């Protein structure tokens, strides 16, 4: 019954072009705040649809509704790049604002990416969102020894680099 009431309210909102207080009320159940705590911005009314942003307690939700279909609100979250920057910064000892992420390769239960900070390049990978490592490119690049032959990495480093991604 509650869904039918919400659907009817949404339909009325779309057609009647009601005000901000009605948007706060209809958004309330989706964003988890009481209507008086919600601030509505970016209200855009179309022919049979409407979209708006509902903000409360420092969180922003993008809401939309279309005719008799219903409505939804989705929380605005930082882009994945920002999350990877923060994770990388904590692993390599750089401030977040100095980390640049590139070559992000998400996969099922694992992810790899490259990052740079303060002139250093890092290879990073994560498995199951909890086993996260970043390796300085200089630590894995073959170094020329004085004899002219490339040095090899100790076995432990090679095992870490061969981690399945």
mmCIF file of C-alpha atoms in Angstrom, residues 56-165:
data_model
loop_
_atom_site.group_PDB
_atom_site.id
_atom_site.type_symbol
_atom_site.label_atom_id
_atom_site.label_comp_id
_atom_site.label_asym_id
_atom_site.label_seq_id
_atom_site.Cartn_x
_atom_site.Cartn_y
_atom_site.Cartn_z
ATOM 1 C CA UNK A 56 20.805 16.404 4.221
ATOM 2 C CA UNK A 57 23.486 15.759 6.857
ATOM 3 C CA UNK A 58 26.260 16.455 4.335
ATOM 4 C CA UNK A 59 25.028 13.829 1.863
ATOM 5 C CA UNK A 60 23.601 14.602 -1.587
ATOM 6 C CA UNK A 61 21.104 12.410 -3.423
ATOM 7 C CA UNK A 62 20.145 12.728 -7.095
ATOM 8 C CA UNK A 63 16.420 12.004 -7.342
ATOM 9 C CA UNK A 64 14.181 11.544 -10.341
ATOM 10 C CA UNK A 65 10.691 10.446 -11.181
ATOM 11 C CA UNK A 66 8.876 9.745 -14.408
ATOM 12 C CA UNK A 67 5.106 9.737 -14.836
ATOM 13 C CA UNK A 68 3.527 6.617 -13.407
ATOM 14 C CA UNK A 69 6.790 4.664 -13.309
ATOM 15 C CA UNK A 70 7.888 5.886 -9.880
ATOM 16 C CA UNK A 71 10.940 7.572 -8.512
ATOM 17 C CA UNK A 72 14.376 6.858 -7.114
ATOM 18 C CA UNK A 73 17.151 8.666 -5.297
ATOM 19 C CA UNK A 74 20.810 7.699 -5.649
ATOM 20 C CA UNK A 75 23.493 9.005 -3.328
ATOM 21 C CA UNK A 76 26.225 11.069 -4.920
ATOM 22 C CA UNK A 77 29.540 9.390 -4.178
ATOM 23 C CA UNK A 78 33.047 10.480 -5.010
ATOM 24 C CA UNK A 79 34.287 9.190 -8.349
ATOM 25 C CA UNK A 80 36.262 5.961 -8.166
ATOM 26 C CA UNK A 81 39.383 7.894 -9.119
ATOM 27 C CA UNK A 82 39.133 9.865 -5.853
ATOM 28 C CA UNK A 83 38.849 6.631 -3.885
ATOM 29 C CA UNK A 84 41.884 5.173 -5.663
ATOM 30 C CA UNK A 85 43.814 8.386 -5.024
ATOM 31 C CA UNK A 86 43.065 8.151 -1.299
ATOM 32 C CA UNK A 87 43.970 4.455 -1.127
ATOM 33 C CA UNK A 88 47.166 5.045 -3.085
ATOM 34 C CA UNK A 89 48.160 8.036 -0.949
ATOM 35 C CA UNK A 90 47.873 5.955 2.206
ATOM 36 C CA UNK A 91 50.100 3.250 0.691
ATOM 37 C CA UNK A 92 52.834 5.423 -0.835
ATOM 38 C CA UNK A 93 53.077 8.199 1.751
ATOM 39 C CA UNK A 94 51.967 11.117 -0.416
ATOM 40 C CA UNK A 95 49.189 13.643 0.180
ATOM 41 C CA UNK A 96 46.005 12.768 -1.717
ATOM 42 C CA UNK A 97 46.119 15.978 -3.754
ATOM 43 C CA UNK A 98 49.554 15.005 -5.157
ATOM 44 C CA UNK A 99 48.484 11.553 -6.391
ATOM 45 C CA UNK A 100 47.420 11.043 -10.019
ATOM 46 C CA UNK A 101 45.753 7.750 -10.990
ATOM 47 C CA UNK A 102 45.840 6.262 -14.490
ATOM 48 C CA UNK A 103 45.280 2.957 -16.252
ATOM 49 C CA UNK A 104 42.598 1.796 -13.840
ATOM 50 C CA UNK A 105 41.709 -1.803 -14.723
ATOM 51 C CA UNK A 106 38.827 -3.085 -12.599
ATOM 52 C CA UNK A 107 38.052 -6.786 -12.732
ATOM 53 C CA UNK A 108 36.071 -9.373 -10.854
ATOM 54 C CA UNK A 109 37.407 -9.437 -7.279
ATOM 55 C CA UNK A 110 40.646 -7.691 -8.296
ATOM 56 C CA UNK A 111 41.828 -4.378 -9.654
ATOM 57 C CA UNK A 112 45.075 -2.813 -10.822
ATOM 58 C CA UNK A 113 46.068 0.775 -11.543
ATOM 59 C CA UNK A 114 49.067 3.008 -11.973
ATOM 60 C CA UNK A 115 49.694 6.134 -9.960
ATOM 61 C CA UNK A 116 52.273 8.898 -9.809
ATOM 62 C CA UNK A 117 53.316 11.118 -6.951
ATOM 63 C CA UNK A 118 56.277 13.444 -6.578
ATOM 64 C CA UNK A 119 57.936 12.099 -9.708
ATOM 65 C CA UNK A 120 57.577 8.447 -8.708
ATOM 66 C CA UNK A 121 55.429 5.952 -10.584
ATOM 67 C CA UNK A 122 53.682 3.161 -8.683
ATOM 68 C CA UNK A 123 51.990 -0.061 -9.727
ATOM 69 C CA UNK A 124 49.056 -0.788 -7.436
ATOM 70 C CA UNK A 125 46.710 -3.726 -7.156
ATOM 71 C CA UNK A 126 43.902 -4.855 -4.907
ATOM 72 C CA UNK A 127 42.365 -8.263 -4.352
ATOM 73 C CA UNK A 128 38.936 -8.579 -2.742
ATOM 74 C CA UNK A 129 39.107 -4.884 -1.694
ATOM 75 C CA UNK A 130 41.271 -5.692 1.294
ATOM 76 C CA UNK A 131 44.668 -6.847 0.017
ATOM 77 C CA UNK A 132 45.988 -3.586 -1.465
ATOM 78 C CA UNK A 133 49.610 -3.043 -2.481
ATOM 79 C CA UNK A 134 51.526 -0.326 -4.308
ATOM 80 C CA UNK A 135 55.058 -0.886 -5.558
ATOM 81 C CA UNK A 136 57.421 1.904 -6.610
ATOM 82 C CA UNK A 137 58.306 1.470 -10.298
ATOM 83 C CA UNK A 138 61.960 2.102 -9.461
ATOM 84 C CA UNK A 139 61.918 -0.940 -7.152
ATOM 85 C CA UNK A 140 60.822 -3.252 -9.964
ATOM 86 C CA UNK A 141 62.756 -1.825 -12.904
ATOM 87 C CA UNK A 142 65.896 -3.788 -13.772
ATOM 88 C CA UNK A 143 68.967 -1.866 -12.645
ATOM 89 C CA UNK A 144 72.234 -1.961 -14.532
ATOM 90 C CA UNK A 145 75.007 -3.424 -12.400
ATOM 91 C CA UNK A 146 78.587 -2.282 -12.704
ATOM 92 C CA UNK A 147 79.332 -5.433 -14.740
ATOM 93 C CA UNK A 148 76.764 -4.375 -17.326
ATOM 94 C CA UNK A 149 74.302 -7.191 -16.528
ATOM 95 C CA UNK A 150 70.864 -6.490 -15.130
ATOM 96 C CA UNK A 151 70.356 -7.142 -11.454
ATOM 97 C CA UNK A 152 67.553 -9.429 -10.430
ATOM 98 C CA UNK A 153 65.156 -8.832 -7.615
ATOM 99 C CA UNK A 154 65.230 -10.983 -4.497
ATOM 100 C CA UNK A 155 62.775 -13.902 -4.629
ATOM 101 C CA UNK A 156 60.330 -12.255 -2.187
ATOM 102 C CA UNK A 157 59.982 -9.190 -4.433
ATOM 103 C CA UNK A 158 59.403 -11.350 -7.524
ATOM 104 C CA UNK A 159 56.683 -13.283 -5.742
ATOM 105 C CA UNK A 160 54.955 -10.043 -4.795
ATOM 106 C CA UNK A 161 55.141 -8.766 -8.376
ATOM 107 C CA UNK A 162 53.751 -11.997 -9.803
ATOM 108 C CA UNK A 163 50.606 -11.619 -7.680
ATOM 109 C CA UNK A 164 47.658 -12.752 -9.856
ATOM 110 C CA UNK A 165 45.500 -9.868 -11.037
#
